[in-house]
GROMACS .gro file of C-alpha atoms in nm:
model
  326
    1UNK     CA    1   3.934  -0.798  -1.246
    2UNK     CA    2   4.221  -1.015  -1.078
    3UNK     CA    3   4.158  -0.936  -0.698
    4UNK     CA    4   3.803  -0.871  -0.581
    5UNK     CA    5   3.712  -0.603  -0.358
    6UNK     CA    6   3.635  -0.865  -0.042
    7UNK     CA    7   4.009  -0.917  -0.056
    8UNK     CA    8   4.288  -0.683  -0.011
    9UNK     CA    9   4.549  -0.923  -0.040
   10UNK     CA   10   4.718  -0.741   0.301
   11UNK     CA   11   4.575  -0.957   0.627
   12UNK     CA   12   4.231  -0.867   0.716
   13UNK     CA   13   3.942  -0.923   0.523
   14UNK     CA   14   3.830  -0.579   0.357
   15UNK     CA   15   3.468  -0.629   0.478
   16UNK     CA   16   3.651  -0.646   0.877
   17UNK     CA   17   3.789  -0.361   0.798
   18UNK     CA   18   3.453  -0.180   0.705
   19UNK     CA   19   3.282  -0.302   1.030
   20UNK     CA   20   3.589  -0.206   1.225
   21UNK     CA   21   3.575   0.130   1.116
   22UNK     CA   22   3.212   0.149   1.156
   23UNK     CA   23   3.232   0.080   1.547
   24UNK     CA   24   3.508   0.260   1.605
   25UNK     CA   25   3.342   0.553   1.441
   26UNK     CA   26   3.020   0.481   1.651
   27UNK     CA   27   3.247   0.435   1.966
   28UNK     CA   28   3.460   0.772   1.960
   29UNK     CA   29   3.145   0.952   1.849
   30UNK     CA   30   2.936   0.864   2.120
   31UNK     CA   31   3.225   0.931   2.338
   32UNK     CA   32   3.288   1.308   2.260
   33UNK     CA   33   2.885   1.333   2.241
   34UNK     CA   34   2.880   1.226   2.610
   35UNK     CA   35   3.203   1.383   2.695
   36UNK     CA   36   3.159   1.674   2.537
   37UNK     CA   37   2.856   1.755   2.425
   38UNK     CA   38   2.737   1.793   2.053
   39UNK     CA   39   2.770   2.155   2.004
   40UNK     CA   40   3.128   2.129   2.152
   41UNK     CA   41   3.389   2.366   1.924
   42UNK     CA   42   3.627   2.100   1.988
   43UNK     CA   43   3.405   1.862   1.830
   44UNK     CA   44   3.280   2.076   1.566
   45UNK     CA   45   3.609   2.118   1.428
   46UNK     CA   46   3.723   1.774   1.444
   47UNK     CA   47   3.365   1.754   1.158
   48UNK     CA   48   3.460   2.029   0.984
   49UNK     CA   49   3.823   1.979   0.963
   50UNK     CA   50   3.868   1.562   0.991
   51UNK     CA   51   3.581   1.354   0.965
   52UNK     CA   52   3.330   1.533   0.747
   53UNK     CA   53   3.643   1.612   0.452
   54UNK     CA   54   3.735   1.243   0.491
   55UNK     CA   55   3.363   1.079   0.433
   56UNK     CA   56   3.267   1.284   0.175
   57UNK     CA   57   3.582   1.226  -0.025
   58UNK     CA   58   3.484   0.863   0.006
   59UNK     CA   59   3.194   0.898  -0.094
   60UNK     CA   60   3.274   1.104  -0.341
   61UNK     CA   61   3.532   0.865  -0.518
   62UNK     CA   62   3.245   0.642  -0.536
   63UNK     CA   63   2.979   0.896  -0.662
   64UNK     CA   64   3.222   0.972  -0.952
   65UNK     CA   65   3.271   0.603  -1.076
   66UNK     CA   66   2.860   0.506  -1.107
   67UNK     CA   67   2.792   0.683  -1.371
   68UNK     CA   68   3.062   0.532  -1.622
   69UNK     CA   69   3.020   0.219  -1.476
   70UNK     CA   70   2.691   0.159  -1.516
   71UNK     CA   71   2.676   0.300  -1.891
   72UNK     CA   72   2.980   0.064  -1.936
   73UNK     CA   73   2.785  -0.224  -1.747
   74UNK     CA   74   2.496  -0.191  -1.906
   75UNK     CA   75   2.618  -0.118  -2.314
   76UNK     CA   76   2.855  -0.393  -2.287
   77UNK     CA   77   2.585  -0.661  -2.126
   78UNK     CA   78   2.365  -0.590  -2.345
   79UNK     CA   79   2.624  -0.596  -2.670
   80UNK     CA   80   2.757  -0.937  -2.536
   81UNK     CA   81   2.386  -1.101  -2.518
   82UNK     CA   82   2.364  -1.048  -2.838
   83UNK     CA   83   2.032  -1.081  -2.914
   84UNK     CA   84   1.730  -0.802  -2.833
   85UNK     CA   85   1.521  -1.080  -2.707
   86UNK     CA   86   1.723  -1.252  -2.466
   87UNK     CA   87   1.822  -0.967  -2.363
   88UNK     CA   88   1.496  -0.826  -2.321
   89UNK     CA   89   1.418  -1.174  -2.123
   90UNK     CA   90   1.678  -1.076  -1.856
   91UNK     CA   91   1.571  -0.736  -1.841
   92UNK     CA   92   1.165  -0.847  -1.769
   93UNK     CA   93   1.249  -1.090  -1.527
   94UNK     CA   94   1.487  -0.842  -1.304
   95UNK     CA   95   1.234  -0.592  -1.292
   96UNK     CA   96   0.995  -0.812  -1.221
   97UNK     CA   97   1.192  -0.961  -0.942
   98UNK     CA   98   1.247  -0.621  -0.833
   99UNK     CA   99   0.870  -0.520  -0.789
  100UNK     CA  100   0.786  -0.856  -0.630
  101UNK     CA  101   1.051  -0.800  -0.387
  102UNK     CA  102   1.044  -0.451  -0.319
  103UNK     CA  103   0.632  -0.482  -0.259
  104UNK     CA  104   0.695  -0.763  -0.004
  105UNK     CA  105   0.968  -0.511   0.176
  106UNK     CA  106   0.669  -0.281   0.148
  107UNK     CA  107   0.444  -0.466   0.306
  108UNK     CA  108   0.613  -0.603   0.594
  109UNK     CA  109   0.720  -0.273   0.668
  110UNK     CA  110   0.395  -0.142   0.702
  111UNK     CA  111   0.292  -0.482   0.891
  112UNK     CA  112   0.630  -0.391   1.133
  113UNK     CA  113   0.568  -0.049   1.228
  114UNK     CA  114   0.184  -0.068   1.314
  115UNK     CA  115   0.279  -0.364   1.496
  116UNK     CA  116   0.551  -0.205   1.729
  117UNK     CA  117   0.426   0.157   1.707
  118UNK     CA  118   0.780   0.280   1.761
  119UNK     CA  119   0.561   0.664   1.791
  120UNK     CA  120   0.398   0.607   2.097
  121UNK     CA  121   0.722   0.515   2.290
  122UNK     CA  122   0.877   0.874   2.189
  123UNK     CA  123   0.832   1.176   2.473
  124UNK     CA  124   0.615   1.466   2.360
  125UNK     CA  125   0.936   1.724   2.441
  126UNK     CA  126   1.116   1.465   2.218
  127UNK     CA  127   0.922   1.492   1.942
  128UNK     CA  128   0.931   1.929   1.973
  129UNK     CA  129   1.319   1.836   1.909
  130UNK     CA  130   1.317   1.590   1.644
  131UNK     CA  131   1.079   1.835   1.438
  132UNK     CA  132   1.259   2.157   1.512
  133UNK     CA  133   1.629   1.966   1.447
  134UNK     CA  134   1.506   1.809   1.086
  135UNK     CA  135   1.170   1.997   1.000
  136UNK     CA  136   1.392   2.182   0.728
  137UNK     CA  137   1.546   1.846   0.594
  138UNK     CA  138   1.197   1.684   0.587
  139UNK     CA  139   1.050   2.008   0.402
  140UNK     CA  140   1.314   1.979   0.118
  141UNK     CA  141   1.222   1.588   0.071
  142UNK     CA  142   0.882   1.647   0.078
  143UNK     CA  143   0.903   1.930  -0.184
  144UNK     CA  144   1.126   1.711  -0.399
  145UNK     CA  145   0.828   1.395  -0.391
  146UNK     CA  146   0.543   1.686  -0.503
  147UNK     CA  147   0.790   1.809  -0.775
  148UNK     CA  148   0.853   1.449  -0.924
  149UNK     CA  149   0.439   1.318  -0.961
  150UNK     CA  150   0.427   0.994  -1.092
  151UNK     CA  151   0.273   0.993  -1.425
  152UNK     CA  152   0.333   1.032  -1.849
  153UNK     CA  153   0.582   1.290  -1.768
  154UNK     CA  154   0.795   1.035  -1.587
  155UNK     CA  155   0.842   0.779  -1.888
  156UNK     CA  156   0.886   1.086  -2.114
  157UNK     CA  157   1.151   1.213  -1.909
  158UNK     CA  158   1.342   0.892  -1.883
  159UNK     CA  159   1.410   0.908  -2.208
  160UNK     CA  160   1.754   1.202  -2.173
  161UNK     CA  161   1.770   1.512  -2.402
  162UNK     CA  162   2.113   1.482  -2.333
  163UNK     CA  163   2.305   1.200  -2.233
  164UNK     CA  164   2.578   1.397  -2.055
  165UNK     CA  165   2.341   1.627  -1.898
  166UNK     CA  166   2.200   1.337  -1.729
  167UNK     CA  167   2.555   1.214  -1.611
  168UNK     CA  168   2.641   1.558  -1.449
  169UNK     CA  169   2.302   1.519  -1.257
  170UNK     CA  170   2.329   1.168  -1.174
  171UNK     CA  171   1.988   1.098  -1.349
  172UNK     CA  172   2.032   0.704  -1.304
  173UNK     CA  173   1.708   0.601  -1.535
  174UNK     CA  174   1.849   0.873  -1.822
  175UNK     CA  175   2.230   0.687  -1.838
  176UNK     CA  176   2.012   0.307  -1.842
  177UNK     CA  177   1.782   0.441  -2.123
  178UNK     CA  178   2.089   0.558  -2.303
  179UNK     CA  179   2.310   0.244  -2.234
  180UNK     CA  180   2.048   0.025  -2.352
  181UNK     CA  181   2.002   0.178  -2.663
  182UNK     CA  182   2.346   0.224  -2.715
  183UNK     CA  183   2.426  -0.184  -2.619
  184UNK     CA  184   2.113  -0.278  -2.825
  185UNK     CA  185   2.275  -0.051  -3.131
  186UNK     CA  186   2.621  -0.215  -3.110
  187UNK     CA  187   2.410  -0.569  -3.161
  188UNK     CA  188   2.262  -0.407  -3.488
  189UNK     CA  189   2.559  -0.319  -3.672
  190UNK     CA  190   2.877  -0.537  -3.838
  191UNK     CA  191   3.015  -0.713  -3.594
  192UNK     CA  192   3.391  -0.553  -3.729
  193UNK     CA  193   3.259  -0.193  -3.660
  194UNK     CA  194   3.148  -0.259  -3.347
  195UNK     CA  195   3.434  -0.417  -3.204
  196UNK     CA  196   3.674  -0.083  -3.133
  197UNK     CA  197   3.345   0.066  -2.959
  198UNK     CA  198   3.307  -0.289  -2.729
  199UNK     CA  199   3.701  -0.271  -2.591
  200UNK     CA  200   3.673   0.072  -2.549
  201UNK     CA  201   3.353  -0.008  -2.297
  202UNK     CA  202   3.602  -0.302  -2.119
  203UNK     CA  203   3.862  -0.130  -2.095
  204UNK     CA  204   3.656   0.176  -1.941
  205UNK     CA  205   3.496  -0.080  -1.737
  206UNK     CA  206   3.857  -0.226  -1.606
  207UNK     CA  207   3.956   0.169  -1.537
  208UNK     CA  208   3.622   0.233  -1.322
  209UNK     CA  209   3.706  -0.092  -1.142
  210UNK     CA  210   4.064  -0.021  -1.061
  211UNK     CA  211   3.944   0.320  -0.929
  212UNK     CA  212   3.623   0.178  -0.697
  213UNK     CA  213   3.952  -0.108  -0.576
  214UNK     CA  214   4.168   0.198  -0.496
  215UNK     CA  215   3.816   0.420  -0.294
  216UNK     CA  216   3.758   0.072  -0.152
  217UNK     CA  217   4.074   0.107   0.016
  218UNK     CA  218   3.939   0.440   0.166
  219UNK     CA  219   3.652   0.232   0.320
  220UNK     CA  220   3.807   0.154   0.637
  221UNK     CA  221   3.805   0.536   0.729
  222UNK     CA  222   3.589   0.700   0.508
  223UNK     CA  223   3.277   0.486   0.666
  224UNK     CA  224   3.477   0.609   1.071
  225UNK     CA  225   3.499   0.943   0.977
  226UNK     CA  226   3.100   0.924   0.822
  227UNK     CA  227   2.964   0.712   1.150
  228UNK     CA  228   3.148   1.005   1.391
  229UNK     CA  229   2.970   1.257   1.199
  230UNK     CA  230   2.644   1.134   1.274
  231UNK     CA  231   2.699   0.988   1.615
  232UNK     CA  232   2.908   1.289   1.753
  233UNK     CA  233   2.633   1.563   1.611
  234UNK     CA  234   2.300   1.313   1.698
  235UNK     CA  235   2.312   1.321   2.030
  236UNK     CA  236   2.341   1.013   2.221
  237UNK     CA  237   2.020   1.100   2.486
  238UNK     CA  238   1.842   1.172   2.111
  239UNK     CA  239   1.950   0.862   1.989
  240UNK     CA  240   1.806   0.645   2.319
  241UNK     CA  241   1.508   0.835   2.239
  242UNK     CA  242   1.471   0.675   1.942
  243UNK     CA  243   1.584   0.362   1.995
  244UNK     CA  244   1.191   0.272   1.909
  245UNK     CA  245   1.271   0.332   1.563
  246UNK     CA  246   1.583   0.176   1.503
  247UNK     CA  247   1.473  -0.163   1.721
  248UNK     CA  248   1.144  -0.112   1.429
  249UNK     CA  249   1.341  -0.107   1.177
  250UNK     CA  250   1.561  -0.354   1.217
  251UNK     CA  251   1.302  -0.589   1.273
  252UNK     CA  252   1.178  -0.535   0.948
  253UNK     CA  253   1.499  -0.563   0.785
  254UNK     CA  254   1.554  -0.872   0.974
  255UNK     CA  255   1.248  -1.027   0.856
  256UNK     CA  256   1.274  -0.922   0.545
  257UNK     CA  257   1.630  -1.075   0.482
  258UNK     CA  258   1.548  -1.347   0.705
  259UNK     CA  259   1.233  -1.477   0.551
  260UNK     CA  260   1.198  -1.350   0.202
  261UNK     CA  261   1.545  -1.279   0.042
  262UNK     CA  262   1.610  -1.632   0.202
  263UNK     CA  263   1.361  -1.814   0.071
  264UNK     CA  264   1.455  -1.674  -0.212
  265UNK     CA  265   1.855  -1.777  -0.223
  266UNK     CA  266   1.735  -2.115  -0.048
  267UNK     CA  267   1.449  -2.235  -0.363
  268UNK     CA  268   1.531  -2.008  -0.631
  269UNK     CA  269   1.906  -2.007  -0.620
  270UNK     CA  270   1.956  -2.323  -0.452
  271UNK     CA  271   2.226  -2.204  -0.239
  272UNK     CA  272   2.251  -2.154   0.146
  273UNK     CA  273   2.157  -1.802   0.273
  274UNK     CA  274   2.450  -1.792   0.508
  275UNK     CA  275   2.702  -1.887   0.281
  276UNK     CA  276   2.532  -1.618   0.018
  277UNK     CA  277   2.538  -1.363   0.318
  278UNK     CA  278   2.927  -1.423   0.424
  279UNK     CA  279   2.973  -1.388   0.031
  280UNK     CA  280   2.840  -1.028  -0.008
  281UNK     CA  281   2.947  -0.915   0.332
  282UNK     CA  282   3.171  -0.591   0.201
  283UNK     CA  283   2.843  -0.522  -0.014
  284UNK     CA  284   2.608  -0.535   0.299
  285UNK     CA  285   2.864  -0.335   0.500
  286UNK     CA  286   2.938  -0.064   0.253
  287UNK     CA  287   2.532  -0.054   0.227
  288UNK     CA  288   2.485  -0.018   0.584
  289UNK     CA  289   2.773   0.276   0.655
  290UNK     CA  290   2.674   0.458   0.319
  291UNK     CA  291   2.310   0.441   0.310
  292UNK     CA  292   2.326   0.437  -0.058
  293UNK     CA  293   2.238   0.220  -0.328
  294UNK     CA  294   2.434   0.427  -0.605
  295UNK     CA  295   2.732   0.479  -0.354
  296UNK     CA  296   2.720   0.062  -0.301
  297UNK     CA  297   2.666  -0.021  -0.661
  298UNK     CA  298   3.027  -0.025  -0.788
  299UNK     CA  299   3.099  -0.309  -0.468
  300UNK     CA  300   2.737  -0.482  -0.538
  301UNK     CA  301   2.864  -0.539  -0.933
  302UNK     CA  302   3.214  -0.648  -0.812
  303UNK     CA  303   3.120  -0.844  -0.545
  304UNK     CA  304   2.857  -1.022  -0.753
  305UNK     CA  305   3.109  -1.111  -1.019
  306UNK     CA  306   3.365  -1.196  -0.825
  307UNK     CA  307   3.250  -1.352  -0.495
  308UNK     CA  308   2.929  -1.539  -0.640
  309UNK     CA  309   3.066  -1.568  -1.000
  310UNK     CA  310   2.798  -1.409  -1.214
  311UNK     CA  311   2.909  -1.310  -1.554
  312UNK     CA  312   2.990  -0.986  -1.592
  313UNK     CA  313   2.740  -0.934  -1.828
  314UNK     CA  314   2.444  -1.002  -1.626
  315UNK     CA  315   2.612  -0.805  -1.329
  316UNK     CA  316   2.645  -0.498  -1.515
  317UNK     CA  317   2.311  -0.559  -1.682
  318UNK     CA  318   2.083  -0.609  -1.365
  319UNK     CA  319   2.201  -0.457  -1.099
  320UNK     CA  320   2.241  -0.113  -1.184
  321UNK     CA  321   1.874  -0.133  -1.307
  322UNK     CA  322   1.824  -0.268  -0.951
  323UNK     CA  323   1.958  -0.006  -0.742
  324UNK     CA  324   1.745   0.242  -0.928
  325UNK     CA  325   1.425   0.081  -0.877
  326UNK     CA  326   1.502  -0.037  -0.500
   0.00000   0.00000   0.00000
């Protein structure tokens, strides 16, 4: 990878970009909300015809690159440890990491929101319109949860019946499974066979990256087009409303990166949280405007690599396990 995805090489940082977009996406959707209402036909087809087609093919672009990237990541981090055991070392501490981290999140959360009781600052008629705009949406979720129990059924069914079923329905945990046994496989046999299979998996890993450098170019627009969606449809009287919420949230998050994550970079890493923060900025942004970890993992993995300088193999390796668990 010979530019990184912080840098477009063309003036302003790609990250500036990103957070341009994002307010100017917030700012002319909040306009036509107040101008013109949220059920305007004007404004409806600006969604249907403009802003809705550009975010999703954003998004899209970087739906399509996850899966091959992180069965590239994770075969070819795992072939270039070398051995099971160190490998397995990595693996057992990330996870670990993961749960530690993602159980403090937890908890402050919950510490957050009983705290601040963002419910008791929302009007009664508010809450009739919050349940009768997303009771569907919230029905769906809830069914999904009750269909997928925790329990033996969920390590069996990490394990794929078929590898490319599980790409076409981006089961995450059934691609890892499979790119771990294929990595670990490529360690068990002559080195000679091996090697066509390993630069086939970099050069499929340079392709996928070339492709998220080209949807990262998108960014810029794709995350206006996605924040006008939401802010033009939302309602900006609904979105005072629940300002509780948001202020709640962002507390926590606050806190959370703050406090623990910084600890963490300060005594773990040894390196200063704001000069780790300014580092991963386009990761954080993309994040943020997205709201998805598999959407943000192709910038997470080049960001890592590129702006903080761990090896590829560790990138690839960790982080794709990461945004599964988290």
């Amino acid at each position: 990878m010979s530019e990184s995805i912080g840098n477009t090489g063309r003036g302003m940082k790609l990250h500036t970009k990103i957070l341009l977009g994002l307010l100017v996406g917030l700012v002319l959707g909040v306009t036509a909300n107040l101008t013109a209402g949220p059920g305007h036909p004007t404004i409806e087809r600006i969604n249907t015809w403009l802003a809705i087609p550009v975010g999703q093919v954003f998004l899209r672009m970087l739906f399509m690159v996850v899966m091959p990237l992180v069965f590239a990541s994770i075969a070819l981090g795992v072939a270039n440890v070398g051995d099971l055991r160190k490998a397995g070392r990595i693996g057992g501490k990330a996870i670990g990491y993961f749960f530690v981290t993602t159980a403090l999140a937890t908890t402050l959360g919950l510490i957050v929101v009983n705290v601040m009781k963002p419910w008791e600052r929302v009007a009664p008629e508010t809450r009739v319109e919050l349940m009768e705009r997303f009771a569907g949406d919230a029905a769906t979720r809830i069914e999904t949860s009750q269909q997928n129990k925790f329990g033996v059924d969920t390590f069996v069914n990490i394990v794929p019946r078929n590898p490319i079923d599980a790409a076409a329905r981006t089961d995450l945990l059934g691609i890892i499974f499979f790119a771990l046994m294929f990595g670990a496989a490529l360690t068990m046999i002559p080195a000679a066979t091996a090697k066509p299979m390993i630069d086939f998996l970099e050069a499929l890993n340079g392709v996928v990256t070339a492709i998220i450098h080209f949807a990262m170019l998108l960014a810029p627009y794709g995350v206006a087009a996605l924040i006008f969606t939401v802010s033009s449809r939302f309602g900006f009287d609904l979105m005072i409303a629940v300002a509780a919420y948001v202020v709640t949230v962002l507390v926590a998050l606050a806190m959370h990166v703050g406090i623990t994550l910084s600890a963490i970079i300060r005594f773990l890493i040894r390196m200063s949280p704001l000069l780790f923060f300014s580092r991963v900025r386009a990761a954080l942004v993309t994040a943020f405007s997205t709201s998805s970890s598999s959407a943000t993992l192709p910038t997470a993995i080049d960001v890592a690599q590129e702006q903080l300088g761990v090896p590829q193999k560790i990138a690839g390796f960790v982080l794709p396990i990461g945004s599964t668990m988290c």
